[in-house]
Amino acid sequence: MEQFLTTLDSANRAVNNFVWGPPMLILLLGAGVYLTLRTRFFQLSRMGLWFKSTLFALFCNKEVRDGSDPGSISQFQSFTTALAGTMGTGNIVGVATALTAGGPGAIFWMWVSALFGMMTKYAEIVLGILFRRRGKNGQWKGGPMSYLEKGLHCKPLAVLFAFFASLASFGIGNMTQGNGIADAIHRSFPVIPKWAVAVAVMALTTLCILGGIKRIAKVTEGLIPLMTVLYLAGSLAILVLHFRLIPAALGLILRDAFSLQSVGGGVGGYAVLRAIRYGTARGVFSNEAGLGSSVIVHSAAQVKEPVIQGMWGIFEVFADTIVSCTLTALCILTTGVLSTGLTGAPLAMAAFSRVFGSWGELFITISITLFAFSTILGWSYYGEQTVEYLLGPRAIPGYKLLYILLAGVGCVASLELVWDISDTMNGLMALPNLIGVLGLSGMVVRATKDFLSRRDKGQYRELARTYRDFIKKR
């Protein structure tokens, strides 16, 4: 068994080096750049529009929270459920890891990946709405599987995506999140055994996911805004106390991104490559732009306008990476804990403890627990839909049971290899998905132009194009 695990680890490292190596990172960034150019920098030129259609619409548009259709969830619920899948440990642990492995410059490249990733996620969601379908139970079904099979006419790619996503749901969406919860709680409260945490996680997961997407959406609709506001408030409190150091921290990020102090040497070039690699990889890990996973839940939204739902994807990346991850990074840099040699969750805990004392460690423990649990819920739906696509609806009960059990296993087991394999599966999802997004990018551009044309002319009729309508235009 030991020899088998060693062989598996070596094979995974080889695949992982490719998945998160320069070619893949270039493809991820390149897809975002390509879509940005084709939509004329939609995420920047139409910033007011997508803020108005998402954040501001929460307070002035009842349709955003309308989930009256029994076969769908509201636009806001689809957003919070998708955000639940992305705002996991990556916003805290991932940022801390990027800083220690890639240096402060990694944060700059995280911003770059988010800027262009906004359009990749936008395109994914637009395609997801265009090619979704009603299931036998009346619920909307969609995701990369739908547009790869029905739009690109390449079912093998759809099967590949579903296979990789199913495996990733057990790892990055489940076991590793449970492990993060148990470690954080046990670190702050040593008297609580990990098996007790495992029982609690399994029980809460059961209560949520057995109620289907409606119950998951209701939980995330209440949990995500609450924990986001709490985390942002704590982070802003630290930055207010260290506001004089913020300019220096931002300067360090920009300077280190290009290693200007040693640009002429090989060490400087190597530092730049590490900053680009870890910044881009952790940015994608955090917001999942290009992976296609969040499209699955966005496709269940009660909306007829693909572009409207696509703009929720832009705001999702903005809230996850540009706001949340940046605040984590600035808290670590302004408190001066980066030089302590710590990494991961302990590094973030050290930053908050500098200001809040023992309460800071407790604050991070609670944040990691809520973030990780929300990720477990979000990914349970992703995995359920991909397993149903591969094996049919009869496989769903078995999948849910296994998902619940492995969430508990993750709390008590050592998961270094599972982390690595999950990271690889997460990256492999991007390959078939990006092929589909780039191949169908013309449809995204047409849908965007059509929406903007009607909006700019004062015409607010909802777009209800079907797959056949778009095929006739091609």
mmCIF file of N, CA and C in Angstrom, residues 166-280:
data_model
loop_
_atom_site.group_PDB
_atom_site.id
_atom_site.type_symbol
_atom_site.label_atom_id
_atom_site.label_comp_id
_atom_site.label_asym_id
_atom_site.label_seq_id
_atom_site.Cartn_x
_atom_site.Cartn_y
_atom_site.Cartn_z
ATOM 1 N N SER A 166 -16.829 15.444 -10.520
ATOM 2 C CA SER A 166 -17.320 14.494 -9.519
ATOM 3 C C SER A 166 -16.224 14.126 -8.534
ATOM 4 N N LEU A 167 -15.032 13.843 -9.058
ATOM 5 C CA LEU A 167 -13.913 13.510 -8.180
ATOM 6 C C LEU A 167 -13.499 14.710 -7.329
ATOM 7 N N ALA A 168 -13.496 15.889 -7.940
ATOM 8 C CA ALA A 168 -13.108 17.091 -7.205
ATOM 9 C C ALA A 168 -14.072 17.389 -6.070
ATOM 10 N N SER A 169 -15.353 17.035 -6.251
ATOM 11 C CA SER A 169 -16.334 17.311 -5.198
ATOM 12 C C SER A 169 -16.011 16.560 -3.912
ATOM 13 N N PHE A 170 -15.463 15.353 -4.033
ATOM 14 C CA PHE A 170 -15.100 14.586 -2.838
ATOM 15 C C PHE A 170 -13.832 15.125 -2.177
ATOM 16 N N GLY A 171 -12.981 15.757 -2.963
ATOM 17 C CA GLY A 171 -11.723 16.238 -2.419
ATOM 18 C C GLY A 171 -11.776 17.686 -2.015
ATOM 19 N N ILE A 172 -11.618 18.575 -2.986
ATOM 20 C CA ILE A 172 -11.516 19.998 -2.685
ATOM 21 C C ILE A 172 -12.813 20.560 -2.129
ATOM 22 N N GLY A 173 -13.956 19.934 -2.476
ATOM 23 C CA GLY A 173 -15.234 20.441 -1.995
ATOM 24 C C GLY A 173 -15.722 19.785 -0.731
ATOM 25 N N ASN A 174 -15.050 18.734 -0.268
ATOM 26 C CA ASN A 174 -15.606 17.937 0.811
ATOM 27 C C ASN A 174 -14.574 17.592 1.879
ATOM 28 N N MET A 175 -13.731 16.591 1.594
ATOM 29 C CA MET A 175 -12.804 16.084 2.612
ATOM 30 C C MET A 175 -11.827 17.147 3.096
ATOM 31 N N THR A 176 -11.258 17.900 2.178
ATOM 32 C CA THR A 176 -10.281 18.910 2.578
ATOM 33 C C THR A 176 -10.934 20.045 3.369
ATOM 34 N N GLN A 177 -12.186 20.371 3.049
ATOM 35 C CA GLN A 177 -12.893 21.409 3.805
ATOM 36 C C GLN A 177 -13.198 20.921 5.220
ATOM 37 N N GLY A 178 -13.622 19.654 5.331
ATOM 38 C CA GLY A 178 -13.845 19.080 6.652
ATOM 39 C C GLY A 178 -12.567 19.054 7.464
ATOM 40 N N ASN A 179 -11.453 18.744 6.801
ATOM 41 C CA ASN A 179 -10.149 18.733 7.465
ATOM 42 C C ASN A 179 -9.785 20.123 7.975
ATOM 43 N N GLY A 180 -10.075 21.133 7.168
ATOM 44 C CA GLY A 180 -9.803 22.505 7.577
ATOM 45 C C GLY A 180 -10.641 22.917 8.778
ATOM 46 N N ILE A 181 -11.908 22.505 8.802
ATOM 47 C CA ILE A 181 -12.788 22.808 9.929
ATOM 48 C C ILE A 181 -12.263 22.160 11.206
ATOM 49 N N ALA A 182 -11.954 20.857 11.130
ATOM 50 C CA ALA A 182 -11.500 20.116 12.305
ATOM 51 C C ALA A 182 -10.181 20.669 12.836
ATOM 52 N N ASP A 183 -9.251 20.975 11.948
ATOM 53 C CA ASP A 183 -7.953 21.516 12.383
ATOM 54 C C ASP A 183 -8.106 22.866 13.067
ATOM 55 N N ALA A 184 -8.940 23.724 12.483
ATOM 56 C CA ALA A 184 -9.129 25.056 13.051
ATOM 57 C C ALA A 184 -9.776 24.987 14.432
ATOM 58 N N ILE A 185 -10.812 24.162 14.555
ATOM 59 C CA ILE A 185 -11.513 24.049 15.836
ATOM 60 C C ILE A 185 -10.620 23.400 16.893
ATOM 61 N N HIS A 186 -9.908 22.341 16.495
ATOM 62 C CA HIS A 186 -9.046 21.639 17.451
ATOM 63 C C HIS A 186 -7.881 22.515 17.891
ATOM 64 N N ARG A 187 -7.410 23.396 17.006
ATOM 65 C CA ARG A 187 -6.309 24.292 17.356
ATOM 66 C C ARG A 187 -6.759 25.317 18.404
ATOM 67 N N SER A 188 -7.980 25.801 18.256
ATOM 68 C CA SER A 188 -8.494 26.789 19.204
ATOM 69 C C SER A 188 -9.087 26.158 20.456
ATOM 70 N N PHE A 189 -9.647 24.951 20.297
ATOM 71 C CA PHE A 189 -10.277 24.261 21.430
ATOM 72 C C PHE A 189 -9.754 22.824 21.488
ATOM 73 N N PRO A 190 -8.560 22.612 22.048
ATOM 74 C CA PRO A 190 -7.949 21.279 22.089
ATOM 75 C C PRO A 190 -8.801 20.224 22.783
ATOM 76 N N VAL A 191 -9.707 20.667 23.660
ATOM 77 C CA VAL A 191 -10.530 19.693 24.389
ATOM 78 C C VAL A 191 -11.576 19.046 23.494
ATOM 79 N N ILE A 192 -11.852 19.665 22.349
ATOM 80 C CA ILE A 192 -12.847 19.101 21.430
ATOM 81 C C ILE A 192 -12.154 18.128 20.498
ATOM 82 N N PRO A 193 -12.459 16.829 20.586
ATOM 83 C CA PRO A 193 -11.811 15.850 19.709
ATOM 84 C C PRO A 193 -12.295 16.002 18.271
ATOM 85 N N LYS A 194 -11.462 15.599 17.347
ATOM 86 C CA LYS A 194 -11.816 15.746 15.935
ATOM 87 C C LYS A 194 -13.002 14.864 15.542
ATOM 88 N N TRP A 195 -13.156 13.711 16.243
ATOM 89 C CA TRP A 195 -14.290 12.855 15.895
ATOM 90 C C TRP A 195 -15.620 13.540 16.213
ATOM 91 N N ALA A 196 -15.625 14.384 17.254
ATOM 92 C CA ALA A 196 -16.841 15.120 17.592
ATOM 93 C C ALA A 196 -17.157 16.155 16.514
ATOM 94 N N VAL A 197 -16.105 16.787 15.999
ATOM 95 C CA VAL A 197 -16.291 17.728 14.891
ATOM 96 C C VAL A 197 -16.824 16.999 13.660
ATOM 97 N N ALA A 198 -16.301 15.785 13.421
ATOM 98 C CA ALA A 198 -16.743 14.983 12.278
ATOM 99 C C ALA A 198 -18.232 14.668 12.373
ATOM 100 N N VAL A 199 -18.692 14.287 13.553
ATOM 101 C CA VAL A 199 -20.105 13.972 13.759
ATOM 102 C C VAL A 199 -20.968 15.203 13.499
ATOM 103 N N ALA A 200 -20.530 16.358 14.001
ATOM 104 C CA ALA A 200 -21.286 17.596 13.810
ATOM 105 C C ALA A 200 -21.352 17.990 12.334
ATOM 106 N N VAL A 201 -20.214 17.878 11.654
ATOM 107 C CA VAL A 201 -20.173 18.226 10.234
ATOM 108 C C VAL A 201 -21.088 17.308 9.424
ATOM 109 N N MET A 202 -21.042 16.002 9.694
ATOM 110 C CA MET A 202 -21.895 15.057 8.965
ATOM 111 C C MET A 202 -23.371 15.320 9.236
ATOM 112 N N ALA A 203 -23.700 15.622 10.483
ATOM 113 C CA ALA A 203 -25.100 15.873 10.831
ATOM 114 C C ALA A 203 -25.633 17.122 10.137
ATOM 115 N N LEU A 204 -24.865 18.202 10.183
ATOM 116 C CA LEU A 204 -25.301 19.454 9.551
ATOM 117 C C LEU A 204 -25.354 19.321 8.030
ATOM 118 N N THR A 205 -24.377 18.615 7.475
ATOM 119 C CA THR A 205 -24.373 18.400 6.028
ATOM 120 C C THR A 205 -25.601 17.600 5.603
ATOM 121 N N THR A 206 -25.940 16.587 6.376
ATOM 122 C CA THR A 206 -27.119 15.767 6.077
ATOM 123 C C THR A 206 -28.385 16.606 6.070
ATOM 124 N N LEU A 207 -28.552 17.442 7.101
ATOM 125 C CA LEU A 207 -29.751 18.279 7.197
ATOM 126 C C LEU A 207 -29.895 19.208 6.000
ATOM 127 N N CYS A 208 -28.765 19.670 5.495
ATOM 128 C CA CYS A 208 -28.804 20.644 4.392
ATOM 129 C C CYS A 208 -28.978 19.993 3.024
ATOM 130 N N ILE A 209 -28.136 19.011 2.703
ATOM 131 C CA ILE A 209 -28.130 18.523 1.321
ATOM 132 C C ILE A 209 -29.273 17.566 1.011
ATOM 133 N N LEU A 210 -29.853 16.917 2.031
ATOM 134 C CA LEU A 210 -30.977 16.025 1.750
ATOM 135 C C LEU A 210 -32.227 16.802 1.375
ATOM 136 N N GLY A 211 -32.235 18.101 1.646
ATOM 137 C CA GLY A 211 -33.367 18.932 1.247
ATOM 138 C C GLY A 211 -33.258 19.447 -0.173
ATOM 139 N N GLY A 212 -32.198 19.064 -0.881
ATOM 140 C CA GLY A 212 -32.039 19.474 -2.272
ATOM 141 C C GLY A 212 -31.555 20.904 -2.414
ATOM 142 N N ILE A 213 -31.560 21.372 -3.657
ATOM 143 C CA ILE A 213 -31.011 22.685 -3.961
ATOM 144 C C ILE A 213 -31.797 23.800 -3.286
ATOM 145 N N LYS A 214 -33.099 23.610 -3.090
ATOM 146 C CA LYS A 214 -33.906 24.641 -2.435
ATOM 147 C C LYS A 214 -33.407 24.897 -1.015
ATOM 148 N N ARG A 215 -33.136 23.808 -0.249
ATOM 149 C CA ARG A 215 -32.688 23.974 1.125
ATOM 150 C C ARG A 215 -31.257 24.495 1.168
ATOM 151 N N ILE A 216 -30.410 23.981 0.290
ATOM 152 C CA ILE A 216 -29.030 24.478 0.239
ATOM 153 C C ILE A 216 -29.021 25.974 -0.043
ATOM 154 N N ALA A 217 -29.868 26.396 -0.988
ATOM 155 C CA ALA A 217 -29.932 27.813 -1.355
ATOM 156 C C ALA A 217 -30.418 28.669 -0.193
ATOM 157 N N LYS A 218 -31.396 28.164 0.577
ATOM 158 C CA LYS A 218 -31.900 28.927 1.714
ATOM 159 C C LYS A 218 -30.825 29.095 2.787
ATOM 160 N N VAL A 219 -30.046 28.030 3.015
ATOM 161 C CA VAL A 219 -28.976 28.099 4.010
ATOM 162 C C VAL A 219 -27.898 29.085 3.572
ATOM 163 N N THR A 220 -27.462 28.973 2.333
ATOM 164 C CA THR A 220 -26.391 29.866 1.860
ATOM 165 C C THR A 220 -26.876 31.302 1.743
ATOM 166 N N GLU A 221 -28.165 31.492 1.452
ATOM 167 C CA GLU A 221 -28.709 32.844 1.356
ATOM 168 C C GLU A 221 -28.604 33.573 2.688
ATOM 169 N N GLY A 222 -28.710 32.835 3.790
ATOM 170 C CA GLY A 222 -28.558 33.455 5.098
ATOM 171 C C GLY A 222 -27.133 33.452 5.605
ATOM 172 N N LEU A 223 -26.388 32.372 5.296
ATOM 173 C CA LEU A 223 -25.048 32.205 5.843
ATOM 174 C C LEU A 223 -24.002 33.070 5.153
ATOM 175 N N ILE A 224 -24.021 33.093 3.824
ATOM 176 C CA ILE A 224 -22.981 33.798 3.067
ATOM 177 C C ILE A 224 -22.944 35.296 3.370
ATOM 178 N N PRO A 225 -24.064 36.021 3.299
ATOM 179 C CA PRO A 225 -24.000 37.453 3.621
ATOM 180 C C PRO A 225 -23.522 37.704 5.045
ATOM 181 N N LEU A 226 -23.979 36.881 6.000
ATOM 182 C CA LEU A 226 -23.593 37.075 7.394
ATOM 183 C C LEU A 226 -22.101 36.905 7.593
ATOM 184 N N MET A 227 -21.557 35.795 7.118
ATOM 185 C CA MET A 227 -20.138 35.536 7.373
ATOM 186 C C MET A 227 -19.248 36.477 6.557
ATOM 187 N N THR A 228 -19.733 36.888 5.387
ATOM 188 C CA THR A 228 -18.948 37.832 4.583
ATOM 189 C C THR A 228 -18.844 39.178 5.275
ATOM 190 N N VAL A 229 -19.974 39.667 5.781
ATOM 191 C CA VAL A 229 -19.977 40.956 6.481
ATOM 192 C C VAL A 229 -19.090 40.893 7.726
ATOM 193 N N LEU A 230 -19.173 39.797 8.487
ATOM 194 C CA LEU A 230 -18.362 39.656 9.694
ATOM 195 C C LEU A 230 -16.872 39.645 9.365
ATOM 196 N N TYR A 231 -16.511 38.882 8.319
ATOM 197 C CA TYR A 231 -15.097 38.797 7.963
ATOM 198 C C TYR A 231 -14.573 40.131 7.442
ATOM 199 N N LEU A 232 -15.373 40.792 6.618
ATOM 200 C CA LEU A 232 -14.956 42.093 6.094
ATOM 201 C C LEU A 232 -14.835 43.114 7.217
ATOM 202 N N ALA A 233 -15.744 43.061 8.196
ATOM 203 C CA ALA A 233 -15.688 43.998 9.316
ATOM 204 C C ALA A 233 -14.417 43.795 10.136
ATOM 205 N N GLY A 234 -14.080 42.528 10.408
ATOM 206 C CA GLY A 234 -12.858 42.242 11.153
ATOM 207 C C GLY A 234 -11.614 42.683 10.411
ATOM 208 N N SER A 235 -11.587 42.422 9.107
ATOM 209 C CA SER A 235 -10.438 42.806 8.291
ATOM 210 C C SER A 235 -10.288 44.322 8.213
ATOM 211 N N LEU A 236 -11.410 45.014 8.014
ATOM 212 C CA LEU A 236 -11.360 46.472 7.923
ATOM 213 C C LEU A 236 -10.929 47.097 9.242
ATOM 214 N N ALA A 237 -11.295 46.482 10.359
ATOM 215 C CA ALA A 237 -10.877 46.997 11.664
ATOM 216 C C ALA A 237 -9.349 46.973 11.781
ATOM 217 N N ILE A 238 -8.732 45.897 11.310
ATOM 218 C CA ILE A 238 -7.265 45.798 11.332
ATOM 219 C C ILE A 238 -6.647 46.864 10.440
ATOM 220 N N LEU A 239 -7.221 47.036 9.254
ATOM 221 C CA LEU A 239 -6.650 48.006 8.310
ATOM 222 C C LEU A 239 -6.835 49.449 8.777
ATOM 223 N N VAL A 240 -7.923 49.718 9.475
ATOM 224 C CA VAL A 240 -8.111 51.064 10.026
ATOM 225 C C VAL A 240 -7.025 51.368 11.051
ATOM 226 N N LEU A 241 -6.693 50.378 11.873
ATOM 227 C CA LEU A 241 -5.660 50.563 12.894
ATOM 228 C C LEU A 241 -4.259 50.661 12.289
ATOM 229 N N HIS A 242 -4.095 50.113 11.079
ATOM 230 C CA HIS A 242 -2.787 50.131 10.413
ATOM 231 C C HIS A 242 -2.848 50.895 9.090
ATOM 232 N N PHE A 243 -3.714 51.895 9.022
ATOM 233 C CA PHE A 243 -3.941 52.574 7.744
ATOM 234 C C PHE A 243 -2.675 53.240 7.207
ATOM 235 N N ARG A 244 -1.772 53.637 8.076
ATOM 236 C CA ARG A 244 -0.544 54.285 7.610
ATOM 237 C C ARG A 244 0.364 53.311 6.848
ATOM 238 N N LEU A 245 0.180 52.020 7.088
ATOM 239 C CA LEU A 245 1.032 51.005 6.447
ATOM 240 C C LEU A 245 0.440 50.459 5.152
ATOM 241 N N ILE A 246 -0.797 50.837 4.855
ATOM 242 C CA ILE A 246 -1.447 50.307 3.643
ATOM 243 C C ILE A 246 -0.712 50.724 2.369
ATOM 244 N N PRO A 247 -0.323 52.009 2.205
ATOM 245 C CA PRO A 247 0.422 52.377 0.987
ATOM 246 C C PRO A 247 1.714 51.578 0.817
ATOM 247 N N ALA A 248 2.427 51.345 1.920
ATOM 248 C CA ALA A 248 3.663 50.569 1.840
ATOM 249 C C ALA A 248 3.373 49.122 1.449
ATOM 250 N N ALA A 249 2.284 48.571 1.960
ATOM 251 C CA ALA A 249 1.916 47.198 1.623
ATOM 252 C C ALA A 249 1.562 47.078 0.140
ATOM 253 N N LEU A 250 0.797 48.040 -0.359
ATOM 254 C CA LEU A 250 0.444 48.031 -1.785
ATOM 255 C C LEU A 250 1.689 48.216 -2.649
ATOM 256 N N GLY A 251 2.589 49.084 -2.208
ATOM 257 C CA GLY A 251 3.838 49.278 -2.942
ATOM 258 C C GLY A 251 4.675 48.019 -2.980
ATOM 259 N N LEU A 252 4.699 47.285 -1.868
ATOM 260 C CA LEU A 252 5.441 46.026 -1.816
ATOM 261 C C LEU A 252 4.858 45.003 -2.783
ATOM 262 N N ILE A 253 3.537 44.946 -2.861
ATOM 263 C CA ILE A 253 2.875 44.015 -3.781
ATOM 264 C C ILE A 253 3.265 44.324 -5.225
ATOM 265 N N LEU A 254 3.184 45.596 -5.602
ATOM 266 C CA LEU A 254 3.503 45.984 -6.972
ATOM 267 C C LEU A 254 4.987 45.811 -7.284
ATOM 268 N N ARG A 255 5.838 46.157 -6.331
ATOM 269 C CA ARG A 255 7.275 46.033 -6.555
ATOM 270 C C ARG A 255 7.684 44.570 -6.679
ATOM 271 N N ASP A 256 7.142 43.756 -5.789
ATOM 272 C CA ASP A 256 7.517 42.342 -5.784
ATOM 273 C C ASP A 256 6.939 41.590 -6.973
ATOM 274 N N ALA A 257 5.847 42.094 -7.548
ATOM 275 C CA ALA A 257 5.223 41.421 -8.690
ATOM 276 C C ALA A 257 6.172 41.332 -9.875
ATOM 277 N N PHE A 258 7.073 42.298 -9.986
ATOM 278 C CA PHE A 258 8.018 42.310 -11.098
ATOM 279 C C PHE A 258 9.468 42.208 -10.620
ATOM 280 N N SER A 259 9.652 42.076 -9.309
ATOM 281 C CA SER A 259 10.984 41.933 -8.715
ATOM 282 C C SER A 259 11.943 42.976 -9.261
ATOM 283 N N LEU A 260 11.545 44.223 -9.192
ATOM 284 C CA LEU A 260 12.356 45.296 -9.766
ATOM 285 C C LEU A 260 13.725 45.416 -9.106
ATOM 286 N N GLN A 261 13.780 44.973 -7.840
ATOM 287 C CA GLN A 261 15.056 45.110 -7.157
ATOM 288 C C GLN A 261 16.108 44.155 -7.689
ATOM 289 N N SER A 262 15.693 43.114 -8.425
ATOM 290 C CA SER A 262 16.677 42.154 -8.943
ATOM 291 C C SER A 262 16.299 41.693 -10.340
ATOM 292 N N VAL A 263 15.709 42.618 -11.105
ATOM 293 C CA VAL A 263 15.198 42.229 -12.403
ATOM 294 C C VAL A 263 16.285 41.759 -13.353
ATOM 295 N N GLY A 264 17.508 42.165 -13.115
ATOM 296 C CA GLY A 264 18.583 41.790 -14.019
ATOM 297 C C GLY A 264 19.142 40.419 -13.774
ATOM 298 N N GLY A 265 18.793 39.792 -12.685
ATOM 299 C CA GLY A 265 19.386 38.502 -12.354
ATOM 300 C C GLY A 265 18.435 37.353 -12.519
ATOM 301 N N GLY A 266 18.993 36.134 -12.501
ATOM 302 C CA GLY A 266 18.173 34.946 -12.620
ATOM 303 C C GLY A 266 17.253 34.780 -11.444
ATOM 304 N N VAL A 267 17.705 35.180 -10.244
ATOM 305 C CA VAL A 267 16.863 35.069 -9.061
ATOM 306 C C VAL A 267 15.608 35.914 -9.226
ATOM 307 N N GLY A 268 15.773 37.105 -9.785
ATOM 308 C CA GLY A 268 14.628 37.971 -10.001
ATOM 309 C C GLY A 268 13.634 37.361 -10.962
ATOM 310 N N GLY A 269 14.140 36.780 -12.063
ATOM 311 C CA GLY A 269 13.248 36.138 -13.013
ATOM 312 C C GLY A 269 12.494 34.980 -12.403
ATOM 313 N N TYR A 270 13.193 34.202 -11.580
ATOM 314 C CA TYR A 270 12.551 33.067 -10.927
ATOM 315 C C TYR A 270 11.464 33.550 -9.963
ATOM 316 N N ALA A 271 11.747 34.644 -9.259
ATOM 317 C CA ALA A 271 10.775 35.199 -8.318
ATOM 318 C C ALA A 271 9.525 35.673 -9.048
ATOM 319 N N VAL A 272 9.716 36.288 -10.215
ATOM 320 C CA VAL A 272 8.570 36.737 -11.009
ATOM 321 C C VAL A 272 7.715 35.552 -11.427
ATOM 322 N N LEU A 273 8.352 34.487 -11.901
ATOM 323 C CA LEU A 273 7.606 33.301 -12.337
ATOM 324 C C LEU A 273 6.826 32.686 -11.179
ATOM 325 N N ARG A 274 7.441 32.633 -10.000
ATOM 326 C CA ARG A 274 6.744 32.080 -8.842
ATOM 327 C C ARG A 274 5.562 32.965 -8.450
ATOM 328 N N ALA A 275 5.746 34.260 -8.520
ATOM 329 C CA ALA A 275 4.661 35.180 -8.184
ATOM 330 C C ALA A 275 3.497 35.008 -9.150
ATOM 331 N N ILE A 276 3.810 34.902 -10.447
ATOM 332 C CA ILE A 276 2.767 34.721 -11.452
ATOM 333 C C ILE A 276 2.052 33.387 -11.247
ATOM 334 N N ARG A 277 2.857 32.320 -11.043
ATOM 335 C CA ARG A 277 2.246 30.997 -10.912
ATOM 336 C C ARG A 277 1.336 30.899 -9.696
ATOM 337 N N TYR A 278 1.853 31.278 -8.522
ATOM 338 C CA TYR A 278 1.056 31.126 -7.310
ATOM 339 C C TYR A 278 -0.083 32.135 -7.242
ATOM 340 N N GLY A 279 0.147 33.338 -7.748
ATOM 341 C CA GLY A 279 -0.924 34.328 -7.750
ATOM 342 C C GLY A 279 -2.074 33.904 -8.637
ATOM 343 N N THR A 280 -1.756 33.460 -9.863
ATOM 344 C CA THR A 280 -2.798 33.035 -10.790
ATOM 345 C C THR A 280 -3.494 31.776 -10.295
#
